[in-house]
Short mmCIF file of C-alpha atoms in Angstrom, two decimals:
data_model
loop_
_atom_site.label_atom_id
_atom_site.label_comp_id
_atom_site.label_asym_id
_atom_site.label_seq_id
_atom_site.Cartn_x
_atom_site.Cartn_y
_atom_site.Cartn_z
CA MET W 1 -22.00 -23.06 -19.54
CA GLU W 2 -19.95 -26.25 -19.60
CA GLU W 3 -21.49 -29.29 -17.92
CA ARG W 4 -20.07 -30.72 -14.71
CA SER W 5 -18.13 -33.94 -15.24
CA THR W 6 -16.08 -36.36 -13.19
CA GLY W 7 -12.46 -37.43 -13.52
CA THR W 8 -9.83 -39.21 -11.45
CA VAL W 9 -6.50 -38.33 -9.87
CA SER W 10 -3.62 -39.84 -11.84
CA ALA W 11 -0.62 -38.36 -9.94
CA VAL W 12 0.04 -36.22 -6.85
CA ARG W 13 3.33 -34.34 -6.39
CA GLY W 14 2.92 -31.96 -3.46
CA SER W 15 0.59 -29.18 -4.59
CA VAL W 16 0.72 -30.32 -8.24
CA VAL W 17 -1.97 -32.81 -9.23
CA ASP W 18 -2.43 -34.56 -12.59
CA LEU W 19 -6.03 -35.50 -13.40
CA TYR W 20 -7.68 -37.68 -16.06
CA PHE W 21 -11.04 -36.67 -17.58
CA PRO W 22 -12.27 -39.31 -20.06
CA SER W 23 -15.06 -37.01 -21.32
CA GLY W 24 -12.60 -34.26 -22.30
CA ALA W 25 -10.16 -31.95 -20.56
CA PRO W 26 -11.73 -28.91 -18.82
CA PRO W 27 -10.50 -25.42 -19.84
CA LEU W 28 -7.73 -23.52 -18.07
CA HIS W 29 -8.61 -21.83 -14.75
CA THR W 30 -11.48 -24.30 -14.16
CA ARG W 31 -12.22 -25.08 -10.53
CA LEU W 32 -11.98 -28.76 -9.60
CA GLU W 33 -12.90 -30.36 -6.29
CA ALA W 34 -11.38 -33.53 -4.85
CA GLY W 35 -11.47 -35.35 -1.52
CA THR W 36 -14.32 -37.03 0.32
CA LYS W 37 -16.23 -33.74 0.80
CA GLY W 38 -14.72 -31.76 -2.07
CA GLU W 39 -12.52 -29.98 0.44
CA ILE W 40 -9.43 -29.99 -1.82
CA VAL W 41 -9.80 -27.24 -4.43
CA ILE W 42 -7.65 -27.47 -7.56
CA GLU W 43 -7.30 -24.99 -10.45
CA VAL W 44 -6.39 -26.20 -13.95
CA VAL W 45 -3.13 -24.56 -15.05
CA SER W 46 -2.04 -26.61 -18.08
CA HIS W 47 -3.13 -29.35 -20.47
CA GLN W 48 -1.00 -32.45 -20.90
CA GLU W 49 -1.28 -35.19 -23.52
CA GLY W 50 -4.70 -36.69 -24.22
CA GLU W 51 -7.34 -36.06 -21.55
CA ILE W 52 -4.77 -35.33 -18.82
CA VAL W 53 -4.78 -31.87 -17.17
CA ARG W 54 -2.36 -30.52 -14.60
CA GLY W 55 -3.71 -28.51 -11.70
CA ILE W 56 -2.31 -26.63 -8.73
CA ALA W 57 -4.01 -27.34 -5.39
CA LEU W 58 -5.20 -24.27 -3.47
CA SER W 59 -5.72 -26.22 -0.27
CA PRO W 60 -3.56 -28.95 1.37
CA THR W 61 -3.49 -32.24 -0.54
CA ARG W 62 -3.10 -34.38 2.57
CA GLY W 63 -4.97 -37.66 2.07
CA LEU W 64 -5.35 -37.33 -1.71
CA ARG W 65 -4.49 -40.55 -3.61
CA ARG W 66 -4.31 -41.84 -7.16
CA GLY W 67 -7.71 -42.98 -8.40
CA ASP W 68 -9.68 -40.59 -6.16
CA PRO W 69 -12.65 -38.98 -7.96
CA VAL W 70 -12.46 -35.32 -9.00
CA ILE W 71 -15.47 -33.14 -9.85
CA ASN W 72 -15.23 -30.58 -12.64
CA CYS W 73 -17.22 -27.58 -11.30
CA ALA W 74 -17.42 -26.14 -14.86
CA GLU W 75 -16.57 -22.64 -13.60
CA MET W 76 -13.54 -20.72 -12.41
CA ILE W 77 -12.99 -19.84 -8.76
CA ARG W 78 -15.55 -17.18 -7.86
CA VAL W 79 -15.68 -14.60 -5.08
CA PRO W 80 -18.65 -12.57 -3.76
CA VAL W 81 -19.14 -8.95 -4.86
CA GLY W 82 -21.57 -6.25 -3.78
CA LYS W 83 -22.34 -4.03 -0.80
CA GLN W 84 -22.81 -7.08 1.45
CA ILE W 85 -19.06 -7.80 1.51
CA LEU W 86 -18.19 -4.48 3.18
CA GLY W 87 -16.84 -4.94 6.70
CA ARG W 88 -16.05 -8.63 6.12
CA MET W 89 -12.88 -10.74 5.87
CA PHE W 90 -12.42 -13.44 3.22
CA ASN W 91 -10.03 -16.10 1.96
CA VAL W 92 -9.11 -16.74 -1.69
CA PHE W 93 -12.30 -18.81 -2.25
CA GLY W 94 -14.53 -15.94 -1.12
CA GLU W 95 -15.40 -17.72 2.15
CA THR W 96 -15.77 -15.54 5.25
CA ILE W 97 -13.08 -16.06 7.92
CA ASP W 98 -14.18 -13.44 10.47
CA GLN W 99 -16.57 -15.72 12.41
CA LYS W 100 -19.56 -13.49 11.66
CA GLY W 101 -21.49 -16.13 9.78
CA PRO W 102 -22.03 -16.72 6.03
CA LEU W 103 -22.92 -13.93 3.62
CA GLY W 104 -26.07 -15.51 2.26
CA ASP W 105 -27.25 -15.09 -1.31
CA VAL W 106 -24.80 -12.74 -3.07
CA GLU W 107 -23.51 -12.31 -6.61
CA ARG W 108 -20.25 -14.11 -7.36
CA ARG W 109 -17.74 -13.40 -10.13
CA GLY W 110 -14.73 -15.27 -11.48
CA ILE W 111 -11.34 -14.08 -10.22
CA HIS W 112 -9.72 -14.08 -13.68
CA GLN W 113 -10.99 -11.04 -15.58
CA PRO W 114 -9.42 -9.08 -18.46
CA PRO W 115 -8.17 -5.56 -17.66
CA ALA W 116 -10.31 -2.59 -18.67
CA SER W 117 -9.97 -1.94 -22.40
CA ILE W 118 -7.99 1.08 -23.59
CA SER W 119 -11.19 2.72 -24.87
CA ARG W 120 -12.73 2.59 -21.36
CA ARG W 121 -9.74 4.09 -19.59
CA VAL W 122 -9.39 7.75 -18.68
CA THR W 123 -6.03 8.96 -19.96
CA ALA W 124 -5.87 12.33 -18.16
CA SER W 125 -3.50 12.36 -15.19
CA GLU W 126 -5.34 13.25 -12.00
CA ILE W 127 -4.05 13.64 -8.44
CA PHE W 128 -5.46 11.37 -5.73
CA GLU W 129 -5.45 13.57 -2.62
CA THR W 130 -4.85 11.68 0.62
CA GLY W 131 -5.12 14.51 3.15
CA ILE W 132 -1.56 13.73 4.31
CA LYS W 133 0.75 16.73 3.79
CA ALA W 134 4.02 14.90 3.18
CA ILE W 135 2.46 12.65 0.52
CA ASP W 136 0.30 15.21 -1.28
CA LEU W 137 3.08 17.81 -1.47
CA LEU W 138 6.19 15.76 -2.27
CA THR W 139 4.95 12.41 -3.67
CA PRO W 140 1.43 13.02 -5.04
CA LEU W 141 -0.44 9.82 -5.85
CA GLU W 142 -2.07 9.19 -9.19
CA ARG W 143 -5.80 8.47 -9.27
CA GLY W 144 -5.95 5.01 -10.77
CA GLY W 145 -2.18 4.58 -10.36
CA LYS W 146 0.10 2.30 -8.41
CA THR W 147 2.25 3.43 -5.47
CA GLY W 148 4.99 1.41 -3.79
CA LEU W 149 5.28 1.67 0.00
CA PHE W 150 8.74 0.67 1.21
CA GLY W 151 9.21 0.13 4.92
CA GLY W 152 10.40 -2.42 7.45
CA ALA W 153 8.81 -3.41 10.75
CA GLY W 154 7.92 -0.66 13.19
CA VAL W 155 8.22 2.37 10.89
CA GLY W 156 4.49 3.12 10.69
CA LYS W 157 3.39 1.18 7.61
CA THR W 158 0.17 -0.13 9.19
CA VAL W 159 -0.64 3.26 10.73
CA LEU W 160 -0.21 4.91 7.33
CA ILE W 161 -2.41 2.27 5.71
CA THR W 162 -5.23 2.70 8.26
CA GLU W 163 -5.07 6.50 7.90
CA LEU W 164 -5.26 6.21 4.11
CA ILE W 165 -8.31 3.96 4.51
CA ASN W 166 -9.91 6.49 6.87
CA ASN W 167 -9.24 9.43 4.54
CA THR W 168 -10.48 7.54 1.47
CA VAL W 169 -13.80 6.85 3.18
CA GLY W 170 -14.18 10.44 4.39
CA LYS W 171 -12.69 12.44 1.52
CA HIS W 172 -13.49 10.38 -1.57
CA GLU W 173 -16.57 8.52 -0.30
CA GLY W 174 -14.99 5.37 -1.67
CA VAL W 175 -14.24 1.91 -0.33
CA SER W 176 -10.98 0.32 0.71
CA ILE W 177 -9.89 -3.23 0.00
CA PHE W 178 -6.94 -4.73 1.87
CA CYS W 179 -5.31 -7.73 0.21
CA GLY W 180 -2.84 -9.70 2.33
CA ILE W 181 -0.58 -11.89 0.19
CA GLY W 182 1.44 -14.25 2.36
CA GLU W 183 0.43 -12.36 5.51
CA ARG W 184 1.14 -13.89 8.91
CA SER W 185 -2.07 -14.64 10.79
CA ARG W 186 -0.83 -12.40 13.63
CA GLU W 187 -0.44 -9.44 11.24
CA ALA W 188 -3.89 -10.03 9.75
CA GLU W 189 -5.54 -10.13 13.18
CA GLU W 190 -3.75 -6.97 14.35
CA LEU W 191 -4.67 -5.06 11.20
CA TYR W 192 -8.30 -6.16 11.46
CA ARG W 193 -8.41 -4.91 15.06
CA ASP W 194 -6.69 -1.61 14.14
CA ILE W 195 -9.15 -0.93 11.30
CA GLN W 196 -12.07 -1.84 13.58
CA GLU W 197 -10.87 0.49 16.34
CA ALA W 198 -10.33 3.28 13.80
CA GLY W 199 -14.01 3.04 12.89
CA VAL W 200 -13.49 2.44 9.15
CA LEU W 201 -14.24 -1.29 8.99
CA ASP W 202 -17.75 -0.74 7.59
CA ASN W 203 -16.27 0.64 4.36
CA THR W 204 -13.42 -1.87 4.12
CA VAL W 205 -13.09 -5.37 2.68
CA MET W 206 -10.21 -7.61 3.76
CA ILE W 207 -9.03 -10.69 1.87
CA PHE W 208 -6.07 -12.87 2.85
CA GLY W 209 -3.94 -15.62 1.38
CA GLN W 210 -2.06 -16.46 4.57
CA MET W 211 1.54 -17.56 4.86
CA ASN W 212 0.63 -21.13 5.88
CA GLU W 213 -1.55 -21.68 2.81
CA PRO W 214 -0.31 -23.42 -0.37
CA PRO W 215 1.45 -21.22 -2.97
CA GLY W 216 -1.50 -21.47 -5.37
CA ALA W 217 -3.79 -19.72 -2.88
CA ARG W 218 -1.24 -16.97 -2.19
CA PHE W 219 -0.72 -16.48 -5.92
CA LEU W 220 -4.44 -16.03 -6.71
CA VAL W 221 -5.58 -13.90 -3.77
CA GLY W 222 -4.49 -10.69 -5.53
CA HIS W 223 -6.75 -11.50 -8.50
CA ALA W 224 -9.63 -12.24 -6.12
CA ALA W 225 -9.20 -8.81 -4.48
CA LEU W 226 -9.16 -7.10 -7.88
CA THR W 227 -12.43 -8.78 -8.88
CA MET W 228 -14.05 -7.26 -5.78
CA ALA W 229 -12.46 -3.86 -6.53
CA GLU W 230 -13.65 -3.90 -10.14
CA TYR W 231 -17.26 -4.35 -9.00
CA PHE W 232 -17.15 -1.18 -6.88
CA ARG W 233 -15.46 0.72 -9.72
CA ASP W 234 -17.71 -0.44 -12.57
CA GLU W 235 -21.08 -1.23 -10.93
CA ALA W 236 -21.19 0.91 -7.77
CA LYS W 237 -19.27 3.72 -9.57
CA GLN W 238 -17.05 4.38 -6.56
CA ASP W 239 -13.35 5.07 -6.15
CA VAL W 240 -11.48 2.16 -4.60
CA LEU W 241 -8.29 2.24 -2.55
CA LEU W 242 -6.59 -1.15 -2.95
CA LEU W 243 -3.86 -1.92 -0.43
CA ILE W 244 -1.64 -4.92 -1.18
CA ASP W 245 0.84 -6.38 1.28
CA ASN W 246 3.17 -7.72 -0.08
CA ILE W 247 3.92 -7.74 -3.80
CA PHE W 248 7.17 -9.62 -3.26
CA ARG W 249 5.23 -12.47 -1.64
CA PHE W 250 3.05 -12.61 -4.77
CA VAL W 251 6.24 -13.04 -6.82
CA GLN W 252 7.48 -15.68 -4.36
CA ALA W 253 4.23 -17.64 -4.63
CA GLY W 254 4.47 -17.53 -8.44
CA SER W 255 8.04 -18.79 -8.23
CA GLU W 256 6.96 -21.72 -6.04
CA VAL W 257 4.11 -22.62 -8.42
CA SER W 258 6.48 -22.41 -11.40
CA GLY W 259 8.98 -24.71 -9.70
CA LEU W 260 6.29 -27.22 -8.77
CA LEU W 261 5.14 -27.29 -12.40
CA GLY W 262 8.68 -28.11 -13.51
CA LYS W 263 9.36 -24.93 -15.48
CA MET W 264 12.97 -23.98 -16.14
CA PRO W 265 13.98 -21.16 -13.75
CA SER W 266 15.08 -17.82 -15.17
CA ARG W 267 17.45 -15.12 -13.88
CA VAL W 268 18.27 -15.36 -10.12
CA GLY W 269 16.02 -18.45 -9.93
CA TYR W 270 12.76 -16.60 -10.62
CA GLN W 271 10.04 -18.05 -12.85
CA PRO W 272 10.38 -17.40 -16.62
CA THR W 273 6.88 -15.86 -16.61
CA LEU W 274 7.69 -13.25 -13.89
CA ALA W 275 7.08 -10.15 -16.02
CA THR W 276 3.81 -11.53 -17.42
CA GLU W 277 2.43 -12.52 -14.00
CA ILE W 278 3.14 -9.10 -12.47
CA ALA W 279 1.67 -7.36 -15.53
CA GLU W 280 -1.52 -9.45 -15.41
CA LEU W 281 -2.10 -8.29 -11.84
CA GLN W 282 -0.99 -4.67 -12.21
CA GLU W 283 -2.79 -3.91 -15.49
CA ARG W 284 -6.18 -4.57 -13.88
CA ILE W 285 -5.52 -1.54 -11.63
CA SER W 286 -6.75 1.45 -13.63
CA ASN W 287 -9.25 4.30 -13.76
CA THR W 288 -12.29 4.47 -16.01
CA ALA W 289 -15.09 6.99 -16.54
CA THR W 290 -17.09 5.37 -13.69
CA GLY W 291 -14.37 5.26 -11.02
CA ALA W 292 -10.78 4.44 -10.24
CA ILE W 293 -8.81 1.72 -8.49
CA THR W 294 -5.87 3.41 -6.79
CA SER W 295 -3.36 0.94 -5.38
CA ILE W 296 -0.79 1.29 -2.61
CA GLN W 297 1.48 -1.75 -2.48
CA ALA W 298 4.01 -2.73 0.12
CA VAL W 299 7.18 -3.80 -1.70
CA TYR W 300 9.99 -5.78 -0.10
CA VAL W 301 13.35 -5.46 -1.83
CA PRO W 302 15.51 -8.58 -1.27
CA ALA W 303 18.80 -7.66 0.44
CA ASP W 304 18.17 -4.00 -0.52
CA ASP W 305 19.17 -4.94 -4.08
CA PHE W 306 17.07 -2.72 -6.33
CA THR W 307 18.40 -4.58 -9.40
CA ASP W 308 16.65 -7.78 -8.25
CA PRO W 309 14.23 -8.92 -11.02
CA SER W 310 11.24 -8.87 -8.66
CA ALA W 311 11.94 -5.22 -7.82
CA THR W 312 12.74 -4.00 -11.34
CA HIS W 313 9.61 -5.58 -12.85
CA THR W 314 7.47 -4.06 -10.07
CA PHE W 315 9.02 -0.59 -10.44
CA ALA W 316 8.06 -0.57 -14.12
CA HIS W 317 4.38 -0.36 -13.09
CA LEU W 318 4.63 2.15 -10.20
CA SER W 319 3.76 5.82 -10.56
CA ALA W 320 5.14 6.77 -7.11
CA SER W 321 7.33 5.35 -4.35
CA ILE W 322 7.03 6.26 -0.66
CA ILE W 323 10.08 5.39 1.45
CA LEU W 324 9.58 5.12 5.22
CA SER W 325 12.71 5.96 7.24
CA ARG W 326 13.66 4.37 10.56
CA LYS W 327 15.86 7.40 11.30
CA ARG W 328 12.86 9.72 11.14
CA VAL W 329 10.94 7.38 13.46
CA SER W 330 13.74 7.74 16.03
CA GLU W 331 13.46 11.53 15.71
CA GLY W 332 9.71 11.43 16.32
CA LEU W 333 8.85 12.78 12.87
CA PHE W 334 5.59 11.08 11.90
CA PRO W 335 4.61 10.02 9.28
CA ALA W 336 8.22 8.86 8.83
CA ILE W 337 8.31 9.51 5.08
CA ASP W 338 11.79 10.21 3.71
CA PRO W 339 11.25 13.31 1.53
CA LEU W 340 14.54 12.95 -0.37
CA ARG W 341 14.27 9.28 -1.36
CA SER W 342 10.54 9.23 -2.14
CA TRP W 343 9.45 10.18 -5.66
CA SER W 344 6.40 10.50 -7.91
CA LYS W 345 6.09 10.83 -11.67
CA MET W 346 3.06 13.08 -11.04
CA LEU W 347 5.26 15.85 -9.62
CA THR W 348 5.58 17.83 -12.85
CA PRO W 349 4.37 21.38 -13.64
CA GLN W 350 2.01 20.03 -16.30
CA VAL W 351 0.15 17.84 -13.78
CA VAL W 352 0.31 19.59 -10.40
CA GLY W 353 0.78 23.18 -11.60
CA GLU W 354 3.72 25.58 -11.45
CA LYS W 355 3.12 26.71 -7.86
CA HIS W 356 2.91 23.22 -6.35
CA TYR W 357 5.92 22.04 -8.36
CA GLY W 358 8.01 25.08 -7.40
CA VAL W 359 7.25 24.81 -3.67
CA ALA W 360 7.90 21.04 -3.64
CA GLN W 361 11.24 21.46 -5.41
CA GLU W 362 12.28 24.24 -3.03
CA VAL W 363 11.34 22.11 -0.02
CA ARG W 364 13.43 19.22 -1.38
CA ARG W 365 16.38 21.53 -2.10
CA THR W 366 16.23 23.03 1.41
CA LEU W 367 16.05 19.60 3.09
CA ALA W 368 18.89 18.28 0.88
CA GLU W 369 21.14 21.24 1.82
CA TYR W 370 20.35 20.68 5.50
CA GLU W 371 21.29 17.00 5.13
CA GLU W 372 24.69 18.05 3.74
CA LEU W 373 25.22 20.55 6.57
CA LYS W 374 24.48 18.04 9.35
CA ASP W 375 28.05 16.68 9.38
CA ILE W 376 29.49 20.18 9.72
CA ILE W 377 27.05 21.01 12.53
CA ALA W 378 27.95 17.79 14.35
CA MET W 379 31.71 18.47 14.16
CA LEU W 380 32.00 22.25 14.44
CA GLY W 381 28.67 23.47 15.74
CA LEU W 382 26.02 25.72 14.26
CA GLU W 383 28.01 28.87 15.05
CA GLU W 384 30.59 28.03 12.37
CA LEU W 385 28.01 28.18 9.56
CA SER W 386 27.53 31.24 7.39
CA GLN W 387 24.42 33.35 7.83
CA ASP W 388 22.89 31.88 4.64
CA ASP W 389 23.51 28.32 5.83
CA ARG W 390 21.94 29.11 9.20
CA GLN W 391 18.83 30.29 7.41
CA VAL W 392 18.74 27.03 5.46
CA VAL W 393 18.95 25.05 8.71
CA ASN W 394 16.25 27.24 10.25
CA ARG W 395 13.87 26.66 7.33
CA ALA W 396 14.64 22.94 7.01
CA ARG W 397 14.00 22.13 10.67
CA ARG W 398 10.72 24.01 10.59
CA LEU W 399 9.71 22.29 7.34
CA GLU W 400 10.47 18.87 8.87
CA ARG W 401 8.19 19.63 11.79
CA PHE W 402 5.44 21.14 9.68
CA LEU W 403 5.39 17.98 7.51
CA THR W 404 4.53 15.93 10.61
CA GLN W 405 0.82 15.37 11.06
CA PRO W 406 -1.47 13.91 13.75
CA PHE W 407 -3.55 11.06 12.38
CA VAL W 408 -7.22 10.42 13.09
CA THR W 409 -6.46 6.73 13.63
CA THR W 410 -3.84 7.42 16.33
CA GLU W 411 -5.67 10.00 18.46
CA GLN W 412 -6.03 7.59 21.40
CA PHE W 413 -2.24 6.99 21.45
CA THR W 414 -0.80 10.44 20.81
CA GLY W 415 -3.30 12.75 22.45
CA TYR W 416 -3.24 14.91 19.33
CA SER W 417 -6.51 15.51 17.47
CA GLY W 418 -6.26 14.03 13.96
CA ARG W 419 -6.10 16.32 10.93
CA VAL W 420 -6.95 15.89 7.26
CA VAL W 421 -5.12 18.67 5.38
CA ASP W 422 -6.05 19.98 1.95
CA LEU W 423 -3.26 20.23 -0.63
CA GLU W 424 -3.62 24.02 -0.89
CA ASP W 425 -3.09 24.39 2.87
CA ALA W 426 0.03 22.18 2.72
CA ILE W 427 1.49 24.25 -0.14
CA ASP W 428 0.63 27.52 1.62
CA GLY W 429 2.27 26.41 4.88
CA CYS W 430 5.53 25.33 3.22
CA GLU W 431 5.64 28.49 1.10
CA ARG W 432 5.31 30.71 4.19
CA ILE W 433 8.03 28.78 6.03
CA LEU W 434 10.35 29.11 3.01
CA ASP W 435 9.68 32.88 3.08
CA ASP W 436 11.01 32.95 6.69
CA GLU W 437 7.63 34.04 8.05
CA PHE W 438 8.15 31.72 11.04
CA ALA W 439 11.91 32.18 11.45
CA ASP W 440 11.45 33.71 14.90
CA ARG W 441 9.00 31.05 16.09
CA SER W 442 9.93 27.95 18.03
CA GLU W 443 10.23 24.71 16.06
CA SER W 444 7.89 22.93 18.47
CA GLU W 445 5.07 25.30 17.53
CA LEU W 446 5.08 23.75 14.03
CA TYR W 447 5.14 20.15 15.28
CA MET W 448 2.02 17.98 14.79
CA LEU W 449 -0.16 20.62 13.15
CA GLY W 450 -2.68 20.53 10.35
CA LYS W 451 -2.81 23.94 8.67
CA ILE W 452 -0.11 26.55 9.23
CA SER W 453 -2.81 28.87 10.60
CA GLU W 454 -2.89 26.69 13.74
CA VAL W 455 0.47 28.12 14.87
CA LYS W 456 0.02 29.96 18.17
CA THR W 457 -0.47 33.69 17.70
CA ASN W 458 0.97 34.77 21.05
CA SER W 459 4.45 36.02 20.10
CA GLY W 460 5.81 36.69 23.57
CA VAL W 461 6.64 33.11 24.49
CA GLN W 462 8.06 31.59 21.32
CA ARG W 463 11.28 30.26 22.84
CA GLN W 464 9.70 29.42 26.18
CA SER W 465 7.01 27.28 24.52
CA ASP W 466 9.47 24.39 24.10
CA GLN W 467 9.82 24.09 27.86
CA ASP W 468 6.07 24.51 28.31
CA ASP W 469 5.41 21.65 25.89
CA LEU W 470 7.83 19.39 27.72
CA ALA W 471 6.29 20.34 31.05
CA ASP W 472 2.85 19.44 29.68
CA GLY W 473 4.15 16.01 28.69
CA HIS W 474 4.35 16.60 24.92
CA GLU W 475 7.71 15.22 23.95
CA GLN W 476 9.53 16.96 21.14
CA PRO W 477 11.04 15.01 18.25
CA GLU W 478 14.48 16.50 18.91
CA SER W 479 15.82 19.17 21.22
CA ASP W 480 16.14 22.64 19.79
CA GLN W 481 19.90 22.70 20.38
CA THR W 482 20.50 23.62 16.77
CA ASP W 483 18.05 26.51 16.82
CA LEU W 484 19.59 29.69 15.52
CA LYS W 485 21.36 31.59 18.27
CA GLU W 486 20.90 35.24 17.54
#
């Protein structure tokens, strides 16, 4: 291990600090401490001429002056790992920020680690079941893969994240790590409270690089989260669900750091090292023989331009994309996953099997035909459709409602008991709806169910049940005005 040494500050330009070490320049990624109490943490990012190194400050540089002493800590930034970190909230330095006191004596590891070697990786494609029908059927996640979650404010992104955390703990006996990159402090506090109320905090680790922190801290917090995740995968031999919000803010932080370091900007003003920086983060997310890190990442697309470099470089690493639709929120269809715009590379007969693939494709085809018929229904009415088209509408509306699901984490708000649904039950339910087994049943009977076997068996009040539900205070997602009129 390199010995600790002392240097001096030779220049300060915002978050960029030049430092002089007469005894020799410390290596890249070394942690340096400046200030009267070592409160200003700096990471070495490049070597200049002679014994001059350039660092990026991870904490505010207010009060730092030329000539101030700097201590070479002779190690990279390290974060705690182990069972003790479960249920806690950290910053990029591995310090607790949840006001529950210090961790005590725990193992610490450097945040910059190489990805798992090719020889250690498991190459077989395996489905990561979430217990959520709409995801498992139409956009199956890859165990050890990366999934993009696209959604604006108020479309159920946080609810979906907390449910995924809950199901990972219960179904896979794994741990969840939430990494907030550029999160607002309000969002972090709300998510912490939601996870606590859902009862899954004890198997969750939260780490934040908040929006008010310098770009260096926001840029490195993703690597800190991955170091924690790699411990649970490699040492504890557990599956890890890694949730990252937001990948675009990671790119933004890298762009700010690049600009501060004086690098020539590339296309659309992004840093020239954009592809490398994203790859360094994403390639650490993988599955090995001991466990898997499965990542779900919120992705913001600037101005809805999917050709933006930040989006295209991110898409290259994703194995699935889940699009949340505001229109489906307004219709009361939760989770508000858009089945036609979401996709997964895992949805092939070779991976999921012929039956799953066939049912999923038929569901998509039925919903796509219904989408095309909506304009005709709005202008001319359902009566003007052919008998075949009416059957398509009948199936599609029942499929939409069957793909809704009550979540365990929202029981106190909805009044519906939460369900975790096996993939086989989701496939069976959709297959039976496509076979018109429930054509004579009310749409509301399929709303907010788990398995299809939960549909009421009393056949005498199918049509009347809509009014009964409304009378009981259970609001329907839409009126049944477009039900088939026999």
